Amino acid sequence: MSDLLTATELHDLLNGATPVRLIDVRWRLDRPDGRAEYLSGHLPGAVYVSLDTELASHGAPSDGRHPLPTTAALEAAARRWGVNAGDVVVAYDDAKGTAAARAWWLLRQGGVDVRVLEGGVRSWTAAGYTLDTDDVAAESGDVTLGEIGGDALTIDEAAAFPESGVLLDVRAGERYRGETEPLDPVAGHIPGARNVPTMLHLEQDGSLKDPDVIRATFADAGVTSTTSVAAYCGSGVTAAHTALILHEIGIDAKVFPGSWSQWSNTPGRPVAVGDQPG
């Protein structure tokens, strides 16, 4: 079953018998706090979720920019959003799903039935549906999450992963090659990683390309249905989006949440440059 919903499918779901909790996960590298955008117009009933403070924790630079939250912290956040046991949670953003996928990746590990609105808020308005501008404060929910982290790799596991599977670096090619690094102290990639930028799989409107096209793109990097695969990015956000895309074509993937922000801030970790895994 797909974990992506079109705007029409979401509209029908909201008007059905299943309880749905909408979460607005607007976050971008250049504007990590998306509350202003949320207040300028969000899906009716949606609660704003801060990726930086509710879908991540904080520590030393060597922990990366977006370490995993604890299960207890994520559960408390989900209850603040009004999530109850048995709810379907639908996450969306205005960044082609790259931020909403972080919520998807975390919550599904905790046992929540969670989906992502394909194309985000733009697909909703393009379908002719309206937006609200209120600041929704949901009644506290009662959801209980299972332990999260089982789909995450540690830094040592990420280092060893190319020996037994395919480690994907899903950042833009120039960052993978080490030609530029706007955020972290070292440019390059984890030795053995293969570059498959997550945006390769998306149309201009944020919808996924044809599944056969996506499969072919991954196959060129050595990823098939029988491959062990894991993904990393700059800080563990877009890597979760790649995990979602792989899920949509029937392939399970791990994520290295520390990603390049952790690797490049950890002394002694080797760095590869150029267009080959190294």
PDB file of C-alpha atoms in Angstrom:
ATOM      1  CA  MET A   1       0.000   0.000   0.000  1.00  0.00           C
ATOM      2  CA  SER A   2       1.235   3.462  -0.879  1.00  0.00           C
ATOM      3  CA  ASP A   3       2.061   5.851   1.939  1.00  0.00           C
ATOM      4  CA  LEU A   4       1.579   8.800  -0.421  1.00  0.00           C
ATOM      5  CA  LEU A   5      -1.800  10.472  -0.836  1.00  0.00           C
ATOM      6  CA  THR A   6      -2.947  12.740  -3.621  1.00  0.00           C
ATOM      7  CA  ALA A   7      -4.878  15.850  -2.621  1.00  0.00           C
ATOM      8  CA  THR A   8      -8.124  14.229  -3.728  1.00  0.00           C
ATOM      9  CA  GLU A   9      -7.398  11.068  -1.757  1.00  0.00           C
ATOM     10  CA  LEU A  10      -6.644  13.143   1.337  1.00  0.00           C
ATOM     11  CA  HIS A  11      -9.816  15.193   0.888  1.00  0.00           C
ATOM     12  CA  ASP A  12     -11.848  11.981   0.691  1.00  0.00           C
ATOM     13  CA  LEU A  13     -10.061  10.554   3.726  1.00  0.00           C
ATOM     14  CA  LEU A  14     -10.804  13.683   5.764  1.00  0.00           C
ATOM     15  CA  ASN A  15     -14.473  13.351   4.899  1.00  0.00           C
ATOM     16  CA  GLY A  16     -14.639   9.671   5.783  1.00  0.00           C
ATOM     17  CA  ALA A  17     -15.042   7.764   9.032  1.00  0.00           C
ATOM     18  CA  THR A  18     -11.324   7.319   9.822  1.00  0.00           C
ATOM     19  CA  PRO A  19      -9.907   9.822  12.340  1.00  0.00           C
ATOM     20  CA  VAL A  20      -7.137  11.857  10.707  1.00  0.00           C
ATOM     21  CA  ARG A  21      -4.571  14.189  12.230  1.00  0.00           C
ATOM     22  CA  LEU A  22      -2.895  16.608   9.820  1.00  0.00           C
ATOM     23  CA  ILE A  23       0.589  17.904  10.617  1.00  0.00           C
ATOM     24  CA  ASP A  24       2.259  20.782   8.785  1.00  0.00           C
ATOM     25  CA  VAL A  25       6.024  20.154   8.690  1.00  0.00           C
ATOM     26  CA  ARG A  26       7.272  23.196   6.829  1.00  0.00           C
ATOM     27  CA  TRP A  27      11.047  23.351   7.029  1.00  0.00           C
ATOM     28  CA  ARG A  28      13.810  24.315   4.640  1.00  0.00           C
ATOM     29  CA  LEU A  29      17.550  24.790   5.037  1.00  0.00           C
ATOM     30  CA  ASP A  30      17.203  28.486   4.326  1.00  0.00           C
ATOM     31  CA  ARG A  31      14.133  28.881   6.548  1.00  0.00           C
ATOM     32  CA  PRO A  32      14.000  26.158   9.214  1.00  0.00           C
ATOM     33  CA  ASP A  33      11.151  27.764  11.168  1.00  0.00           C
ATOM     34  CA  GLY A  34       8.073  27.426   8.991  1.00  0.00           C
ATOM     35  CA  ARG A  35       5.501  28.804  11.410  1.00  0.00           C
ATOM     36  CA  ALA A  36       5.061  32.046   9.477  1.00  0.00           C
ATOM     37  CA  GLU A  37       4.278  30.094   6.319  1.00  0.00           C
ATOM     38  CA  TYR A  38       1.912  27.863   8.305  1.00  0.00           C
ATOM     39  CA  LEU A  39       0.022  30.909   9.585  1.00  0.00           C
ATOM     40  CA  SER A  40      -0.179  32.388   6.104  1.00  0.00           C
ATOM     41  CA  GLY A  41      -2.174  29.357   4.979  1.00  0.00           C
ATOM     42  CA  HIS A  42      -2.392  25.699   6.008  1.00  0.00           C
ATOM     43  CA  LEU A  43      -4.678  22.754   5.438  1.00  0.00           C
ATOM     44  CA  PRO A  44      -7.796  23.050   7.627  1.00  0.00           C
ATOM     45  CA  GLY A  45      -7.196  21.536  11.056  1.00  0.00           C
ATOM     46  CA  ALA A  46      -3.458  21.026  10.574  1.00  0.00           C
ATOM     47  CA  VAL A  47      -1.124  21.472  13.545  1.00  0.00           C
ATOM     48  CA  TYR A  48       2.279  23.061  12.984  1.00  0.00           C
ATOM     49  CA  VAL A  49       5.226  20.781  13.736  1.00  0.00           C
ATOM     50  CA  SER A  50       8.761  22.093  14.229  1.00  0.00           C
ATOM     51  CA  LEU A  51      11.218  19.732  12.578  1.00  0.00           C
ATOM     52  CA  ASP A  52      14.180  21.220  14.446  1.00  0.00           C
ATOM     53  CA  THR A  53      12.679  20.890  17.928  1.00  0.00           C
ATOM     54  CA  GLU A  54      10.101  18.077  17.704  1.00  0.00           C
ATOM     55  CA  LEU A  55      11.453  15.738  15.031  1.00  0.00           C
ATOM     56  CA  ALA A  56      15.052  16.056  16.204  1.00  0.00           C
ATOM     57  CA  SER A  57      17.098  16.521  19.344  1.00  0.00           C
ATOM     58  CA  HIS A  58      20.226  18.592  19.834  1.00  0.00           C
ATOM     59  CA  GLY A  59      23.728  17.821  21.004  1.00  0.00           C
ATOM     60  CA  ALA A  60      27.365  18.364  20.086  1.00  0.00           C
ATOM     61  CA  PRO A  61      28.388  18.946  16.448  1.00  0.00           C
ATOM     62  CA  SER A  62      29.654  15.371  16.401  1.00  0.00           C
ATOM     63  CA  ASP A  63      26.037  14.240  16.899  1.00  0.00           C
ATOM     64  CA  GLY A  64      24.972  15.914  13.651  1.00  0.00           C
ATOM     65  CA  ARG A  65      22.448  18.697  13.095  1.00  0.00           C
ATOM     66  CA  HIS A  66      19.323  16.570  13.533  1.00  0.00           C
ATOM     67  CA  PRO A  67      19.915  13.672  15.914  1.00  0.00           C
ATOM     68  CA  LEU A  68      16.959  11.401  16.600  1.00  0.00           C
ATOM     69  CA  PRO A  69      14.570  12.503  19.342  1.00  0.00           C
ATOM     70  CA  THR A  70      13.998  10.015  22.108  1.00  0.00           C
ATOM     71  CA  THR A  71      10.892   7.893  21.844  1.00  0.00           C
ATOM     72  CA  ALA A  72       9.475   9.636  24.912  1.00  0.00           C
ATOM     73  CA  ALA A  73      10.079  13.086  23.423  1.00  0.00           C
ATOM     74  CA  LEU A  74       8.488  12.132  20.097  1.00  0.00           C
ATOM     75  CA  GLU A  75       5.510  10.606  21.876  1.00  0.00           C
ATOM     76  CA  ALA A  76       5.000  13.783  23.923  1.00  0.00           C
ATOM     77  CA  ALA A  77       5.172  15.840  20.729  1.00  0.00           C
ATOM     78  CA  ALA A  78       2.681  13.583  18.935  1.00  0.00           C
ATOM     79  CA  ARG A  79       0.271  13.911  21.828  1.00  0.00           C
ATOM     80  CA  ARG A  80       0.631  17.698  21.617  1.00  0.00           C
ATOM     81  CA  TRP A  81      -0.344  17.457  17.962  1.00  0.00           C
ATOM     82  CA  GLY A  82      -3.518  15.675  19.072  1.00  0.00           C
ATOM     83  CA  VAL A  83      -2.609  12.209  17.817  1.00  0.00           C
ATOM     84  CA  ASN A  84      -4.717   9.448  19.359  1.00  0.00           C
ATOM     85  CA  ALA A  85      -4.316   5.696  19.159  1.00  0.00           C
ATOM     86  CA  GLY A  86      -5.756   4.519  15.849  1.00  0.00           C
ATOM     87  CA  ASP A  87      -5.456   7.867  14.066  1.00  0.00           C
ATOM     88  CA  VAL A  88      -4.073   8.186  10.579  1.00  0.00           C
ATOM     89  CA  VAL A  89      -1.438  10.930  10.591  1.00  0.00           C
ATOM     90  CA  VAL A  90      -0.886  12.806   7.334  1.00  0.00           C
ATOM     91  CA  ALA A  91       2.219  14.983   7.069  1.00  0.00           C
ATOM     92  CA  TYR A  92       2.823  17.635   4.438  1.00  0.00           C
ATOM     93  CA  ASP A  93       5.191  20.505   3.686  1.00  0.00           C
ATOM     94  CA  ASP A  94       6.004  22.972   0.907  1.00  0.00           C
ATOM     95  CA  ALA A  95       9.333  21.326  -0.021  1.00  0.00           C
ATOM     96  CA  LYS A  96       8.198  18.424  -2.225  1.00  0.00           C
ATOM     97  CA  GLY A  97       7.806  16.113   0.766  1.00  0.00           C
ATOM     98  CA  THR A  98      11.405  16.225   1.935  1.00  0.00           C
ATOM     99  CA  ALA A  99      10.537  17.566   5.390  1.00  0.00           C
ATOM    100  CA  ALA A 100       7.255  15.676   5.794  1.00  0.00           C
ATOM    101  CA  ALA A 101       9.133  12.438   5.097  1.00  0.00           C
ATOM    102  CA  ARG A 102      11.157  12.958   8.279  1.00  0.00           C
ATOM    103  CA  ALA A 103       7.884  12.763  10.261  1.00  0.00           C
ATOM    104  CA  TRP A 104       6.821   9.723   8.221  1.00  0.00           C
ATOM    105  CA  TRP A 105      10.100   7.922   8.882  1.00  0.00           C
ATOM    106  CA  LEU A 106      10.035   8.556  12.633  1.00  0.00           C
ATOM    107  CA  LEU A 107       6.349   7.936  13.316  1.00  0.00           C
ATOM    108  CA  ARG A 108       6.100   4.713  11.328  1.00  0.00           C
ATOM    109  CA  GLN A 109       8.909   3.279  13.470  1.00  0.00           C
ATOM    110  CA  GLY A 110       6.744   4.047  16.477  1.00  0.00           C
ATOM    111  CA  GLY A 111       3.830   2.107  15.012  1.00  0.00           C
ATOM    112  CA  VAL A 112       1.734   5.027  13.718  1.00  0.00           C
ATOM    113  CA  ASP A 113      -0.256   4.749  10.493  1.00  0.00           C
ATOM    114  CA  VAL A 114       1.334   7.739   8.752  1.00  0.00           C
ATOM    115  CA  ARG A 115       1.103   9.055   5.195  1.00  0.00           C
ATOM    116  CA  VAL A 116       2.543  11.975   3.228  1.00  0.00           C
ATOM    117  CA  LEU A 117       0.613  14.365   0.991  1.00  0.00           C
ATOM    118  CA  GLU A 118       2.232  14.045  -2.428  1.00  0.00           C
ATOM    119  CA  GLY A 119       3.165  17.472  -3.752  1.00  0.00           C
ATOM    120  CA  GLY A 120       2.526  19.134  -0.399  1.00  0.00           C
ATOM    121  CA  VAL A 121       0.426  22.221   0.198  1.00  0.00           C
ATOM    122  CA  ARG A 122       0.707  23.268  -3.442  1.00  0.00           C
ATOM    123  CA  SER A 123      -1.031  20.111  -4.610  1.00  0.00           C
ATOM    124  CA  TRP A 124      -3.871  20.845  -2.181  1.00  0.00           C
ATOM    125  CA  THR A 125      -4.465  24.342  -3.522  1.00  0.00           C
ATOM    126  CA  ALA A 126      -3.947  23.219  -7.126  1.00  0.00           C
ATOM    127  CA  ALA A 127      -6.839  20.795  -6.609  1.00  0.00           C
ATOM    128  CA  GLY A 128      -9.053  23.741  -5.615  1.00  0.00           C
ATOM    129  CA  TYR A 129      -9.160  23.117  -1.865  1.00  0.00           C
ATOM    130  CA  THR A 130      -8.985  25.970   0.635  1.00  0.00           C
ATOM    131  CA  LEU A 131      -6.492  26.921   3.325  1.00  0.00           C
ATOM    132  CA  ASP A 132      -6.991  28.264   6.846  1.00  0.00           C
ATOM    133  CA  THR A 133      -4.876  30.825   8.716  1.00  0.00           C
ATOM    134  CA  ASP A 134      -5.664  30.007  12.356  1.00  0.00           C
ATOM    135  CA  ASP A 135      -3.065  28.643  14.789  1.00  0.00           C
ATOM    136  CA  VAL A 136      -4.516  25.230  15.599  1.00  0.00           C
ATOM    137  CA  ALA A 137      -4.030  24.024  19.184  1.00  0.00           C
ATOM    138  CA  ALA A 138      -5.209  20.436  19.294  1.00  0.00           C
ATOM    139  CA  GLU A 139      -6.662  18.695  22.305  1.00  0.00           C
ATOM    140  CA  SER A 140      -3.947  16.476  23.776  1.00  0.00           C
ATOM    141  CA  GLY A 141      -3.856  12.990  22.261  1.00  0.00           C
ATOM    142  CA  ASP A 142      -3.255   9.624  23.880  1.00  0.00           C
ATOM    143  CA  VAL A 143      -1.031   7.836  21.335  1.00  0.00           C
ATOM    144  CA  THR A 144       1.625   5.474  22.668  1.00  0.00           C
ATOM    145  CA  LEU A 145       4.665   4.977  20.459  1.00  0.00           C
ATOM    146  CA  GLY A 146       6.824   1.917  20.151  1.00  0.00           C
ATOM    147  CA  GLU A 147      10.575   2.321  20.396  1.00  0.00           C
ATOM    148  CA  ILE A 148      12.070   4.253  17.476  1.00  0.00           C
ATOM    149  CA  GLY A 149      15.573   3.915  16.077  1.00  0.00           C
ATOM    150  CA  GLY A 150      15.412   0.427  14.610  1.00  0.00           C
ATOM    151  CA  ASP A 151      15.631   1.805  11.068  1.00  0.00           C
ATOM    152  CA  ALA A 152      18.588   4.060  11.891  1.00  0.00           C
ATOM    153  CA  LEU A 153      22.302   3.452  11.412  1.00  0.00           C
ATOM    154  CA  THR A 154      25.014   4.580  13.794  1.00  0.00           C
ATOM    155  CA  ILE A 155      28.088   6.259  12.363  1.00  0.00           C
ATOM    156  CA  ASP A 156      30.082   3.022  12.629  1.00  0.00           C
ATOM    157  CA  GLU A 157      27.318   1.058  10.924  1.00  0.00           C
ATOM    158  CA  ALA A 158      27.249   3.633   8.125  1.00  0.00           C
ATOM    159  CA  ALA A 159      31.013   3.341   7.689  1.00  0.00           C
ATOM    160  CA  ALA A 160      30.779  -0.435   7.307  1.00  0.00           C
ATOM    161  CA  PHE A 161      27.601  -0.524   5.228  1.00  0.00           C
ATOM    162  CA  PRO A 162      29.207  -0.420   1.734  1.00  0.00           C
ATOM    163  CA  GLU A 163      30.886  -3.740   2.498  1.00  0.00           C
ATOM    164  CA  SER A 164      27.530  -5.543   2.534  1.00  0.00           C
ATOM    165  CA  GLY A 165      25.061  -3.249   0.766  1.00  0.00           C
ATOM    166  CA  VAL A 166      24.601   0.024  -1.080  1.00  0.00           C
ATOM    167  CA  LEU A 167      25.033   3.251   0.869  1.00  0.00           C
ATOM    168  CA  LEU A 168      23.345   6.128  -0.927  1.00  0.00           C
ATOM    169  CA  ASP A 169      24.413   9.760  -0.595  1.00  0.00           C
ATOM    170  CA  VAL A 170      21.270  11.623  -1.647  1.00  0.00           C
ATOM    171  CA  ARG A 171      22.707  15.154  -1.614  1.00  0.00           C
ATOM    172  CA  ALA A 172      23.275  17.215  -4.752  1.00  0.00           C
ATOM    173  CA  GLY A 173      26.132  16.003  -6.914  1.00  0.00           C
ATOM    174  CA  GLU A 174      28.424  18.949  -6.254  1.00  0.00           C
ATOM    175  CA  ARG A 175      28.321  18.285  -2.513  1.00  0.00           C
ATOM    176  CA  TYR A 176      28.916  14.561  -3.013  1.00  0.00           C
ATOM    177  CA  ARG A 177      31.911  15.279  -5.251  1.00  0.00           C
ATOM    178  CA  GLY A 178      33.358  17.681  -2.700  1.00  0.00           C
ATOM    179  CA  GLU A 179      33.216  20.700  -4.992  1.00  0.00           C
ATOM    180  CA  THR A 180      31.293  22.742  -2.451  1.00  0.00           C
ATOM    181  CA  GLU A 181      30.098  22.392   1.130  1.00  0.00           C
ATOM    182  CA  PRO A 182      27.913  25.261   2.362  1.00  0.00           C
ATOM    183  CA  LEU A 183      27.079  23.855   5.794  1.00  0.00           C
ATOM    184  CA  ASP A 184      29.654  21.428   7.139  1.00  0.00           C
ATOM    185  CA  PRO A 185      33.402  21.723   7.887  1.00  0.00           C
ATOM    186  CA  VAL A 186      34.600  19.198   5.293  1.00  0.00           C
ATOM    187  CA  ALA A 187      33.507  18.600   1.698  1.00  0.00           C
ATOM    188  CA  GLY A 188      33.142  15.156   0.155  1.00  0.00           C
ATOM    189  CA  HIS A 189      31.345  11.897   0.913  1.00  0.00           C
ATOM    190  CA  ILE A 190      31.577   8.736   2.961  1.00  0.00           C
ATOM    191  CA  PRO A 191      33.940   6.303   1.225  1.00  0.00           C
ATOM    192  CA  GLY A 192      31.960   3.683  -0.659  1.00  0.00           C
ATOM    193  CA  ALA A 193      28.776   5.755  -0.912  1.00  0.00           C
ATOM    194  CA  ARG A 194      27.030   6.184  -4.257  1.00  0.00           C
ATOM    195  CA  ASN A 195      25.350   9.436  -5.252  1.00  0.00           C
ATOM    196  CA  VAL A 196      21.626   9.343  -6.107  1.00  0.00           C
ATOM    197  CA  PRO A 197      20.146  12.803  -5.314  1.00  0.00           C
ATOM    198  CA  THR A 198      16.629  12.504  -3.975  1.00  0.00           C
ATOM    199  CA  MET A 199      15.321  15.157  -6.375  1.00  0.00           C
ATOM    200  CA  LEU A 200      16.033  12.852  -9.306  1.00  0.00           C
ATOM    201  CA  HIS A 201      12.860  10.947  -8.434  1.00  0.00           C
ATOM    202  CA  LEU A 202      10.469  13.918  -8.481  1.00  0.00           C
ATOM    203  CA  GLU A 203       8.540  15.842 -11.072  1.00  0.00           C
ATOM    204  CA  GLN A 204       8.503  19.642 -10.945  1.00  0.00           C
ATOM    205  CA  ASP A 205       5.257  19.636  -8.948  1.00  0.00           C
ATOM    206  CA  GLY A 206       6.728  17.353  -6.265  1.00  0.00           C
ATOM    207  CA  SER A 207       4.947  14.204  -7.393  1.00  0.00           C
ATOM    208  CA  LEU A 208       6.903  11.008  -7.911  1.00  0.00           C
ATOM    209  CA  LYS A 209       8.069  10.011 -11.358  1.00  0.00           C
ATOM    210  CA  ASP A 210       6.872   6.772 -12.897  1.00  0.00           C
ATOM    211  CA  PRO A 211       7.850   3.817 -10.657  1.00  0.00           C
ATOM    212  CA  ASP A 212       9.736   2.115 -13.495  1.00  0.00           C
ATOM    213  CA  VAL A 213      11.829   5.250 -14.001  1.00  0.00           C
ATOM    214  CA  ILE A 214      12.606   5.357 -10.280  1.00  0.00           C
ATOM    215  CA  ARG A 215      13.540   1.661 -10.229  1.00  0.00           C
ATOM    216  CA  ALA A 216      15.879   2.192 -13.175  1.00  0.00           C
ATOM    217  CA  THR A 217      17.574   5.131 -11.450  1.00  0.00           C
ATOM    218  CA  PHE A 218      18.217   3.077  -8.341  1.00  0.00           C
ATOM    219  CA  ALA A 219      19.255   0.031 -10.369  1.00  0.00           C
ATOM    220  CA  ASP A 220      21.977   2.149 -12.010  1.00  0.00           C
ATOM    221  CA  ALA A 221      23.376   2.609  -8.495  1.00  0.00           C
ATOM    222  CA  GLY A 222      23.161  -1.114  -7.740  1.00  0.00           C
ATOM    223  CA  VAL A 223      19.922  -1.012  -5.750  1.00  0.00           C
ATOM    224  CA  THR A 224      17.363  -3.741  -6.431  1.00  0.00           C
ATOM    225  CA  SER A 225      14.698  -5.527  -4.400  1.00  0.00           C
ATOM    226  CA  THR A 226      17.346  -7.923  -3.065  1.00  0.00           C
ATOM    227  CA  THR A 227      19.865  -5.247  -2.076  1.00  0.00           C
ATOM    228  CA  SER A 228      20.547  -4.036   1.449  1.00  0.00           C
ATOM    229  CA  VAL A 229      20.333  -0.268   1.144  1.00  0.00           C
ATOM    230  CA  ALA A 230      20.787   2.738   3.409  1.00  0.00           C
ATOM    231  CA  ALA A 231      20.707   6.471   2.765  1.00  0.00           C
ATOM    232  CA  TYR A 232      22.277   9.595   4.197  1.00  0.00           C
ATOM    233  CA  CYS A 233      22.187  13.276   3.296  1.00  0.00           C
ATOM    234  CA  GLY A 234      23.333  16.456   5.023  1.00  0.00           C
ATOM    235  CA  SER A 235      21.547  15.972   8.332  1.00  0.00           C
ATOM    236  CA  GLY A 236      19.095  13.075   8.025  1.00  0.00           C
ATOM    237  CA  VAL A 237      16.106  14.893   6.506  1.00  0.00           C
ATOM    238  CA  THR A 238      16.187  14.242   2.757  1.00  0.00           C
ATOM    239  CA  ALA A 239      17.576  10.760   3.422  1.00  0.00           C
ATOM    240  CA  ALA A 240      14.217   9.942   5.025  1.00  0.00           C
ATOM    241  CA  HIS A 241      12.582  11.132   1.813  1.00  0.00           C
ATOM    242  CA  THR A 242      14.684   8.672  -0.171  1.00  0.00           C
ATOM    243  CA  ALA A 243      13.594   5.951   2.261  1.00  0.00           C
ATOM    244  CA  LEU A 244       9.983   6.908   1.511  1.00  0.00           C
ATOM    245  CA  ILE A 245      10.591   6.744  -2.241  1.00  0.00           C
ATOM    246  CA  LEU A 246      12.221   3.333  -1.896  1.00  0.00           C
ATOM    247  CA  HIS A 247       9.268   2.178   0.204  1.00  0.00           C
ATOM    248  CA  GLU A 248       6.964   3.217  -2.615  1.00  0.00           C
ATOM    249  CA  ILE A 249       8.731   0.834  -5.018  1.00  0.00           C
ATOM    250  CA  GLY A 250       8.824  -1.997  -2.487  1.00  0.00           C
ATOM    251  CA  ILE A 251      12.356  -1.642  -1.096  1.00  0.00           C
ATOM    252  CA  ASP A 252      13.107  -1.190   2.608  1.00  0.00           C
ATOM    253  CA  ALA A 253      15.943   1.170   3.498  1.00  0.00           C
ATOM    254  CA  LYS A 254      17.820   2.241   6.592  1.00  0.00           C
ATOM    255  CA  VAL A 255      18.752   5.870   7.265  1.00  0.00           C
ATOM    256  CA  PHE A 256      21.938   7.254   8.790  1.00  0.00           C
ATOM    257  CA  PRO A 257      20.387  10.182  10.701  1.00  0.00           C
ATOM    258  CA  GLY A 258      23.711  11.751  11.642  1.00  0.00           C
ATOM    259  CA  SER A 259      24.531  11.918   7.931  1.00  0.00           C
ATOM    260  CA  TRP A 260      27.303  14.140   6.604  1.00  0.00           C
ATOM    261  CA  SER A 261      26.871  16.677   9.411  1.00  0.00           C
ATOM    262  CA  GLN A 262      27.930  14.013  11.928  1.00  0.00           C
ATOM    263  CA  TRP A 263      30.560  12.373   9.743  1.00  0.00           C
ATOM    264  CA  SER A 264      32.330  15.631   8.874  1.00  0.00           C
ATOM    265  CA  ASN A 265      32.339  16.787  12.515  1.00  0.00           C
ATOM    266  CA  THR A 266      33.835  13.547  13.838  1.00  0.00           C
ATOM    267  CA  PRO A 267      37.649  13.585  13.858  1.00  0.00           C
ATOM    268  CA  GLY A 268      39.373  10.741  12.080  1.00  0.00           C
ATOM    269  CA  ARG A 269      36.603   9.828   9.647  1.00  0.00           C
ATOM    270  CA  PRO A 270      37.937   9.348   6.109  1.00  0.00           C
ATOM    271  CA  VAL A 271      36.575  11.460   3.275  1.00  0.00           C
ATOM    272  CA  ALA A 272      36.251  10.635  -0.419  1.00  0.00           C
ATOM    273  CA  VAL A 273      35.925  13.215  -3.195  1.00  0.00           C
ATOM    274  CA  GLY A 274      35.098  13.031  -6.879  1.00  0.00           C
ATOM    275  CA  ASP A 275      32.297  11.276  -8.722  1.00  0.00           C
ATOM    276  CA  GLN A 276      33.250   7.727  -7.726  1.00  0.00           C
ATOM    277  CA  PRO A 277      32.443   5.979  -4.408  1.00  0.00           C
ATOM    278  CA  GLY A 278      36.131   5.926  -3.453  1.00  0.00           C
TER     279      GLY A 278
END
